[in-house]
Amino acid sequence: AQSVSQHNHHVILSEAASLELGCNYSYGGTVNLFWYVQYPGQHLQLLLKYFSGDPLVKGIKGFEAEFIKSKFSFNLRKPSVQWSDTAEYFCAVNANAGNMLTFGGGTRLMVKP
Amino acid sequence: DAGVTQSPTHLIKTRGQQVTLRCSPKSGHDTVSWYQQALGQGPQFIFQYYEEEERQRGNFPDRFSGHQFPNYSSELNVNALLLGDSALYLCASSSQGTDTQYFGPGTRLTVL
């Protein structure tokens, strides 16, 4: 069975600080990787996804993530956060077997103005 | 282009009751997945419907059942509600053969 682990449950940053959120998954086969964001009071939105090709993927709002196969990791990064990035971030994985997404526990990010 | 819609927004039930939640997929999507998100946790997969059949199921008891209609909309039914069923229930839609799922706003179920 696949599993996803997000190491940081809560992160507090000041505006303009750099962000890196960790995500590790456990699955022996080929996976598709996703980062979703849930802004306060809003629904889950797709930030970025990796299916194949260049392991560095760019998403919306200046976010990017790097897939490192040897480390089973898919960390999310942003060079300079803004107050509007305050949200909960979820890493998710699905295996080729189907569309079932397995989510990590989420990281709650608070950006202080 | 309407996204994924869910109804109702909020629901309060008592233990032992039954509940039905509804979902309309994004235009052009034919596959609906349901997830349960308990407070402070990530969403957990319940099941997925395609062509009006349950195609995949997560680790949830038979009290959780669903249905998909010819117009691709879907219902999630939960029988014999327990306090632990209190959660945000999310519907996600996708096109069969693609791996990106789009989520609705969810239905917040509270069981008293």
PDB file of C-alpha atoms in Angstrom:
ATOM      1  CA  ALA A   1       0.000   0.000   0.000  1.00  0.00           C
ATOM      2  CA  GLN A   2       1.186   3.500  -0.718  1.00  0.00           C
ATOM      3  CA  SER A   3       1.634   6.102   2.007  1.00  0.00           C
ATOM      4  CA  VAL A   4       2.641   9.749   2.133  1.00  0.00           C
ATOM      5  CA  SER A   5       4.399  11.551   4.939  1.00  0.00           C
ATOM      6  CA  GLN A   6       4.684  15.297   5.406  1.00  0.00           C
ATOM      7  CA  HIS A   7       7.237  16.111   8.051  1.00  0.00           C
ATOM      8  CA  ASN A   8       6.208  19.600   9.051  1.00  0.00           C
ATOM      9  CA  HIS A   9       2.730  19.937  10.521  1.00  0.00           C
ATOM     10  CA  HIS A  10       2.934  23.668  11.179  1.00  0.00           C
ATOM     11  CA  VAL A  11       5.265  26.229   9.618  1.00  0.00           C
ATOM     12  CA  ILE A  12       5.390  29.922  10.455  1.00  0.00           C
ATOM     13  CA  LEU A  13       7.321  32.276   8.178  1.00  0.00           C
ATOM     14  CA  SER A  14       7.663  35.989   7.662  1.00  0.00           C
ATOM     15  CA  GLU A  15       6.862  37.494   4.289  1.00  0.00           C
ATOM     16  CA  ALA A  16       9.710  37.200   1.754  1.00  0.00           C
ATOM     17  CA  ALA A  17      11.171  34.172   3.514  1.00  0.00           C
ATOM     18  CA  SER A  18      11.872  31.072   1.445  1.00  0.00           C
ATOM     19  CA  LEU A  19       9.700  28.004   1.829  1.00  0.00           C
ATOM     20  CA  GLU A  20      10.393  24.321   1.559  1.00  0.00           C
ATOM     21  CA  LEU A  21       7.814  21.730   2.606  1.00  0.00           C
ATOM     22  CA  GLY A  22       8.869  18.120   2.763  1.00  0.00           C
ATOM     23  CA  CYS A  23       6.979  15.194   1.287  1.00  0.00           C
ATOM     24  CA  ASN A  24       8.069  11.567   1.191  1.00  0.00           C
ATOM     25  CA  TYR A  25       6.088   8.693  -0.209  1.00  0.00           C
ATOM     26  CA  SER A  26       6.262   4.963   0.124  1.00  0.00           C
ATOM     27  CA  TYR A  27       5.528   2.958  -3.008  1.00  0.00           C
ATOM     28  CA  GLY A  28       7.724   0.724  -5.094  1.00  0.00           C
ATOM     29  CA  GLY A  29       6.289   1.425  -8.519  1.00  0.00           C
ATOM     30  CA  THR A  30       5.738   4.388 -10.794  1.00  0.00           C
ATOM     31  CA  VAL A  31       3.770   7.202  -9.195  1.00  0.00           C
ATOM     32  CA  ASN A  32       2.174  10.477 -10.093  1.00  0.00           C
ATOM     33  CA  LEU A  33       2.769  13.229  -7.551  1.00  0.00           C
ATOM     34  CA  PHE A  34       0.687  16.235  -6.628  1.00  0.00           C
ATOM     35  CA  TRP A  35       0.621  19.219  -4.335  1.00  0.00           C
ATOM     36  CA  TYR A  36      -2.755  20.637  -3.423  1.00  0.00           C
ATOM     37  CA  VAL A  37      -3.456  23.799  -1.425  1.00  0.00           C
ATOM     38  CA  GLN A  38      -6.461  24.615   0.734  1.00  0.00           C
ATOM     39  CA  TYR A  39      -6.824  28.331   1.475  1.00  0.00           C
ATOM     40  CA  PRO A  40      -8.935  29.274   4.510  1.00  0.00           C
ATOM     41  CA  GLY A  41     -12.586  28.683   3.691  1.00  0.00           C
ATOM     42  CA  GLN A  42     -11.865  27.418   0.190  1.00  0.00           C
ATOM     43  CA  HIS A  43     -11.729  24.037  -1.479  1.00  0.00           C
ATOM     44  CA  LEU A  44      -8.654  22.011  -2.382  1.00  0.00           C
ATOM     45  CA  GLN A  45      -6.897  23.389  -5.433  1.00  0.00           C
ATOM     46  CA  LEU A  46      -4.164  21.824  -7.516  1.00  0.00           C
ATOM     47  CA  LEU A  47      -0.842  23.663  -7.181  1.00  0.00           C
ATOM     48  CA  LEU A  48       1.288  21.439  -9.377  1.00  0.00           C
ATOM     49  CA  LYS A  49       1.756  17.866 -10.522  1.00  0.00           C
ATOM     50  CA  TYR A  50       4.476  15.534 -11.743  1.00  0.00           C
ATOM     51  CA  PHE A  51       3.782  12.634 -14.087  1.00  0.00           C
ATOM     52  CA  SER A  52       7.070  12.169 -15.953  1.00  0.00           C
ATOM     53  CA  GLY A  53       9.910  14.061 -17.601  1.00  0.00           C
ATOM     54  CA  ASP A  54      11.713  16.998 -16.009  1.00  0.00           C
ATOM     55  CA  PRO A  55      11.757  16.298 -12.255  1.00  0.00           C
ATOM     56  CA  LEU A  56      11.542  20.018 -11.483  1.00  0.00           C
ATOM     57  CA  VAL A  57       7.958  21.110 -12.028  1.00  0.00           C
ATOM     58  CA  LYS A  58       6.562  24.588 -11.822  1.00  0.00           C
ATOM     59  CA  GLY A  59       3.074  25.343 -10.635  1.00  0.00           C
ATOM     60  CA  ILE A  60       0.838  28.294 -10.032  1.00  0.00           C
ATOM     61  CA  LYS A  61       1.664  31.307  -7.861  1.00  0.00           C
ATOM     62  CA  GLY A  62       5.442  30.814  -8.086  1.00  0.00           C
ATOM     63  CA  PHE A  63       5.534  27.366  -6.485  1.00  0.00           C
ATOM     64  CA  GLU A  64       7.771  24.578  -7.719  1.00  0.00           C
ATOM     65  CA  ALA A  65       8.549  21.040  -6.619  1.00  0.00           C
ATOM     66  CA  GLU A  66      11.377  18.631  -7.267  1.00  0.00           C
ATOM     67  CA  PHE A  67      10.900  14.900  -7.646  1.00  0.00           C
ATOM     68  CA  ILE A  68      13.906  12.952  -6.351  1.00  0.00           C
ATOM     69  CA  LYS A  69      13.224   9.324  -7.148  1.00  0.00           C
ATOM     70  CA  SER A  70      16.128   7.953  -5.120  1.00  0.00           C
ATOM     71  CA  LYS A  71      14.818   9.683  -2.017  1.00  0.00           C
ATOM     72  CA  PHE A  72      11.118   9.037  -2.709  1.00  0.00           C
ATOM     73  CA  SER A  73      10.627  12.751  -2.167  1.00  0.00           C
ATOM     74  CA  PHE A  74       8.621  15.543  -3.777  1.00  0.00           C
ATOM     75  CA  ASN A  75       9.380  18.709  -1.823  1.00  0.00           C
ATOM     76  CA  LEU A  76       7.502  21.939  -2.452  1.00  0.00           C
ATOM     77  CA  ARG A  77       9.420  25.211  -2.658  1.00  0.00           C
ATOM     78  CA  LYS A  78       8.814  28.913  -3.100  1.00  0.00           C
ATOM     79  CA  PRO A  79      11.646  31.470  -3.056  1.00  0.00           C
ATOM     80  CA  SER A  80       9.666  34.249  -1.386  1.00  0.00           C
ATOM     81  CA  VAL A  81       6.347  33.702   0.378  1.00  0.00           C
ATOM     82  CA  GLN A  82       3.544  36.214   0.680  1.00  0.00           C
ATOM     83  CA  TRP A  83       0.895  36.648   3.345  1.00  0.00           C
ATOM     84  CA  SER A  84      -1.639  35.295   0.825  1.00  0.00           C
ATOM     85  CA  ASP A  85       0.190  31.944   0.831  1.00  0.00           C
ATOM     86  CA  THR A  86      -1.222  31.240   4.293  1.00  0.00           C
ATOM     87  CA  ALA A  87      -3.012  27.930   3.766  1.00  0.00           C
ATOM     88  CA  GLU A  88      -2.795  24.203   4.316  1.00  0.00           C
ATOM     89  CA  TYR A  89      -0.686  22.260   1.831  1.00  0.00           C
ATOM     90  CA  PHE A  90      -1.196  18.603   0.977  1.00  0.00           C
ATOM     91  CA  CYS A  91       1.110  16.280  -0.885  1.00  0.00           C
ATOM     92  CA  ALA A  92      -0.606  13.389  -2.696  1.00  0.00           C
ATOM     93  CA  VAL A  93       0.359  10.359  -4.701  1.00  0.00           C
ATOM     94  CA  ASN A  94      -1.370   7.998  -7.036  1.00  0.00           C
ATOM     95  CA  ALA A  95      -0.015   4.847  -8.558  1.00  0.00           C
ATOM     96  CA  ASN A  96      -0.664   3.798 -12.109  1.00  0.00           C
ATOM     97  CA  ALA A  97      -3.218   1.308 -10.863  1.00  0.00           C
ATOM     98  CA  GLY A  98      -5.914   3.929 -10.724  1.00  0.00           C
ATOM     99  CA  ASN A  99      -6.953   7.357  -9.756  1.00  0.00           C
ATOM    100  CA  MET A 100      -7.064   6.798  -5.997  1.00  0.00           C
ATOM    101  CA  LEU A 101      -5.115   9.607  -4.342  1.00  0.00           C
ATOM    102  CA  THR A 102      -3.233   8.996  -1.121  1.00  0.00           C
ATOM    103  CA  PHE A 103      -2.695  12.210   0.824  1.00  0.00           C
ATOM    104  CA  GLY A 104      -0.222  13.200   3.463  1.00  0.00           C
ATOM    105  CA  GLY A 105      -1.435  14.710   6.715  1.00  0.00           C
ATOM    106  CA  GLY A 106      -0.937  18.270   5.491  1.00  0.00           C
ATOM    107  CA  THR A 107       1.249  21.207   6.505  1.00  0.00           C
ATOM    108  CA  ARG A 108      -0.390  24.315   7.847  1.00  0.00           C
ATOM    109  CA  LEU A 109       1.572  27.378   6.715  1.00  0.00           C
ATOM    110  CA  MET A 110       1.151  30.747   8.347  1.00  0.00           C
ATOM    111  CA  VAL A 111       2.885  33.744   6.782  1.00  0.00           C
ATOM    112  CA  LYS A 112       3.222  36.768   9.024  1.00  0.00           C
ATOM    113  CA  PRO A 113       2.924  40.145   7.283  1.00  0.00           C
TER     114      PRO A 113
ATOM    115  CA  ASP B   1     -17.590  26.401 -16.824  1.00  0.00           C
ATOM    116  CA  ALA B   2     -18.903  25.171 -13.478  1.00  0.00           C
ATOM    117  CA  GLY B   3     -16.486  23.334 -11.278  1.00  0.00           C
ATOM    118  CA  VAL B   4     -17.343  20.474  -8.960  1.00  0.00           C
ATOM    119  CA  THR B   5     -20.394  21.246  -6.850  1.00  0.00           C
ATOM    120  CA  GLN B   6     -21.571  19.537  -3.681  1.00  0.00           C
ATOM    121  CA  SER B   7     -24.702  19.710  -1.564  1.00  0.00           C
ATOM    122  CA  PRO B   8     -25.535  20.349   1.126  1.00  0.00           C
ATOM    123  CA  THR B   9     -22.807  22.582   2.523  1.00  0.00           C
ATOM    124  CA  HIS B  10     -23.410  21.582   6.113  1.00  0.00           C
ATOM    125  CA  LEU B  11     -25.389  18.809   7.733  1.00  0.00           C
ATOM    126  CA  ILE B  12     -26.083  17.835  11.326  1.00  0.00           C
ATOM    127  CA  LYS B  13     -27.280  14.316  12.127  1.00  0.00           C
ATOM    128  CA  THR B  14     -27.562  12.129  15.212  1.00  0.00           C
ATOM    129  CA  ARG B  15     -25.995   8.737  15.808  1.00  0.00           C
ATOM    130  CA  GLY B  16     -27.740   5.897  14.012  1.00  0.00           C
ATOM    131  CA  GLN B  17     -29.253   8.083  11.316  1.00  0.00           C
ATOM    132  CA  GLN B  18     -28.541   7.855   7.613  1.00  0.00           C
ATOM    133  CA  VAL B  19     -27.236  10.612   5.354  1.00  0.00           C
ATOM    134  CA  THR B  20     -26.989  11.238   1.598  1.00  0.00           C
ATOM    135  CA  LEU B  21     -24.481  13.669   0.120  1.00  0.00           C
ATOM    136  CA  ARG B  22     -24.536  14.792  -3.497  1.00  0.00           C
ATOM    137  CA  CYS B  23     -21.928  15.768  -6.061  1.00  0.00           C
ATOM    138  CA  SER B  24     -21.990  17.114  -9.600  1.00  0.00           C
ATOM    139  CA  PRO B  25     -18.715  16.718 -11.471  1.00  0.00           C
ATOM    140  CA  LYS B  26     -16.912  19.347 -13.482  1.00  0.00           C
ATOM    141  CA  SER B  27     -18.224  19.667 -17.024  1.00  0.00           C
ATOM    142  CA  GLY B  28     -16.648  17.037 -19.277  1.00  0.00           C
ATOM    143  CA  HIS B  29     -15.662  14.720 -16.415  1.00  0.00           C
ATOM    144  CA  ASP B  30     -17.038  11.191 -16.110  1.00  0.00           C
ATOM    145  CA  THR B  31     -15.356   9.872 -12.970  1.00  0.00           C
ATOM    146  CA  VAL B  32     -16.216  10.791  -9.390  1.00  0.00           C
ATOM    147  CA  SER B  33     -14.189   9.998  -6.285  1.00  0.00           C
ATOM    148  CA  TRP B  34     -15.202  10.564  -2.674  1.00  0.00           C
ATOM    149  CA  TYR B  35     -12.875  11.384   0.209  1.00  0.00           C
ATOM    150  CA  GLN B  36     -13.318  11.846   3.941  1.00  0.00           C
ATOM    151  CA  GLN B  37     -11.269  14.570   5.632  1.00  0.00           C
ATOM    152  CA  ALA B  38     -11.296  14.409   9.415  1.00  0.00           C
ATOM    153  CA  LEU B  39     -10.300  17.525  11.318  1.00  0.00           C
ATOM    154  CA  GLY B  40      -6.544  18.108  11.154  1.00  0.00           C
ATOM    155  CA  GLN B  41      -5.909  15.272   8.718  1.00  0.00           C
ATOM    156  CA  GLY B  42      -5.472  14.763   5.007  1.00  0.00           C
ATOM    157  CA  PRO B  43      -8.319  13.439   2.868  1.00  0.00           C
ATOM    158  CA  GLN B  44      -8.810   9.660   2.837  1.00  0.00           C
ATOM    159  CA  PHE B  45     -10.136   7.871  -0.245  1.00  0.00           C
ATOM    160  CA  ILE B  46     -13.546   6.251   0.173  1.00  0.00           C
ATOM    161  CA  PHE B  47     -14.412   5.041  -3.331  1.00  0.00           C
ATOM    162  CA  GLN B  48     -14.534   5.950  -7.004  1.00  0.00           C
ATOM    163  CA  TYR B  49     -17.346   5.662  -9.540  1.00  0.00           C
ATOM    164  CA  TYR B  50     -17.106   5.380 -13.296  1.00  0.00           C
ATOM    165  CA  GLU B  51     -19.781   4.211 -15.732  1.00  0.00           C
ATOM    166  CA  GLU B  52     -22.193   3.962 -12.795  1.00  0.00           C
ATOM    167  CA  GLU B  53     -20.085   1.326 -11.083  1.00  0.00           C
ATOM    168  CA  GLU B  54     -17.808   1.374  -8.057  1.00  0.00           C
ATOM    169  CA  ARG B  55     -14.322   0.897  -9.528  1.00  0.00           C
ATOM    170  CA  GLN B  56     -12.077   1.263  -6.515  1.00  0.00           C
ATOM    171  CA  ARG B  57     -12.662   1.318  -2.788  1.00  0.00           C
ATOM    172  CA  GLY B  58     -10.608   2.465   0.157  1.00  0.00           C
ATOM    173  CA  ASN B  59     -10.611   1.065   3.669  1.00  0.00           C
ATOM    174  CA  PHE B  60     -14.153   2.051   4.645  1.00  0.00           C
ATOM    175  CA  PRO B  61     -16.928  -0.196   5.992  1.00  0.00           C
ATOM    176  CA  ASP B  62     -20.002  -1.208   4.020  1.00  0.00           C
ATOM    177  CA  ARG B  63     -21.985   1.490   5.834  1.00  0.00           C
ATOM    178  CA  PHE B  64     -20.497   3.761   3.187  1.00  0.00           C
ATOM    179  CA  SER B  65     -22.100   3.249  -0.195  1.00  0.00           C
ATOM    180  CA  GLY B  66     -22.529   5.268  -3.323  1.00  0.00           C
ATOM    181  CA  HIS B  67     -24.170   5.651  -6.632  1.00  0.00           C
ATOM    182  CA  GLN B  68     -23.425   7.312  -9.942  1.00  0.00           C
ATOM    183  CA  PHE B  69     -26.154   8.473 -12.281  1.00  0.00           C
ATOM    184  CA  PRO B  70     -26.167   8.530 -16.103  1.00  0.00           C
ATOM    185  CA  ASN B  71     -25.358  12.267 -16.038  1.00  0.00           C
ATOM    186  CA  TYR B  72     -22.183  11.397 -14.027  1.00  0.00           C
ATOM    187  CA  SER B  73     -23.406  12.992 -10.813  1.00  0.00           C
ATOM    188  CA  SER B  74     -22.952  10.927  -7.696  1.00  0.00           C
ATOM    189  CA  GLU B  75     -24.268  10.310  -4.203  1.00  0.00           C
ATOM    190  CA  LEU B  76     -22.519   9.129  -1.078  1.00  0.00           C
ATOM    191  CA  ASN B  77     -24.681   7.364   1.488  1.00  0.00           C
ATOM    192  CA  VAL B  78     -23.657   6.622   5.042  1.00  0.00           C
ATOM    193  CA  ASN B  79     -25.848   4.390   7.201  1.00  0.00           C
ATOM    194  CA  ALA B  80     -25.911   3.941  10.979  1.00  0.00           C
ATOM    195  CA  LEU B  81     -23.918   7.112  11.582  1.00  0.00           C
ATOM    196  CA  LEU B  82     -21.236   7.101  14.266  1.00  0.00           C
ATOM    197  CA  LEU B  83     -19.703  10.068  16.052  1.00  0.00           C
ATOM    198  CA  GLY B  84     -16.472   9.270  14.212  1.00  0.00           C
ATOM    199  CA  ASP B  85     -18.140   9.894  10.864  1.00  0.00           C
ATOM    200  CA  SER B  86     -18.052  13.634  11.595  1.00  0.00           C
ATOM    201  CA  ALA B  87     -15.805  15.063   8.894  1.00  0.00           C
ATOM    202  CA  LEU B  88     -15.627  17.069   5.700  1.00  0.00           C
ATOM    203  CA  TYR B  89     -16.677  14.891   2.770  1.00  0.00           C
ATOM    204  CA  LEU B  90     -15.019  15.837  -0.478  1.00  0.00           C
ATOM    205  CA  CYS B  91     -16.006  14.932  -3.984  1.00  0.00           C
ATOM    206  CA  ALA B  92     -13.445  15.012  -6.775  1.00  0.00           C
ATOM    207  CA  SER B  93     -14.014  14.588 -10.490  1.00  0.00           C
ATOM    208  CA  SER B  94     -11.750  13.611 -13.341  1.00  0.00           C
ATOM    209  CA  SER B  95     -11.818  12.189 -16.837  1.00  0.00           C
ATOM    210  CA  GLN B  96     -11.185   8.463 -17.095  1.00  0.00           C
ATOM    211  CA  GLY B  97      -7.625   7.876 -18.221  1.00  0.00           C
ATOM    212  CA  THR B  98      -6.316  11.113 -16.725  1.00  0.00           C
ATOM    213  CA  ASP B  99      -4.860  11.441 -13.258  1.00  0.00           C
ATOM    214  CA  THR B 100      -5.740  14.961 -12.215  1.00  0.00           C
ATOM    215  CA  GLN B 101      -8.685  15.268  -9.864  1.00  0.00           C
ATOM    216  CA  TYR B 102     -10.576  18.484  -9.203  1.00  0.00           C
ATOM    217  CA  PHE B 103     -12.203  18.918  -5.826  1.00  0.00           C
ATOM    218  CA  GLY B 104     -15.486  20.405  -4.730  1.00  0.00           C
ATOM    219  CA  PRO B 105     -15.977  22.567  -1.636  1.00  0.00           C
ATOM    220  CA  GLY B 106     -17.088  19.641   0.490  1.00  0.00           C
ATOM    221  CA  THR B 107     -19.978  18.852   2.796  1.00  0.00           C
ATOM    222  CA  ARG B 108     -19.317  19.307   6.511  1.00  0.00           C
ATOM    223  CA  LEU B 109     -21.122  16.489   8.374  1.00  0.00           C
ATOM    224  CA  THR B 110     -21.509  16.695  12.124  1.00  0.00           C
ATOM    225  CA  VAL B 111     -22.819  13.654  13.982  1.00  0.00           C
ATOM    226  CA  LEU B 112     -24.138  14.324  17.494  1.00  0.00           C
TER     227      LEU B 112
END
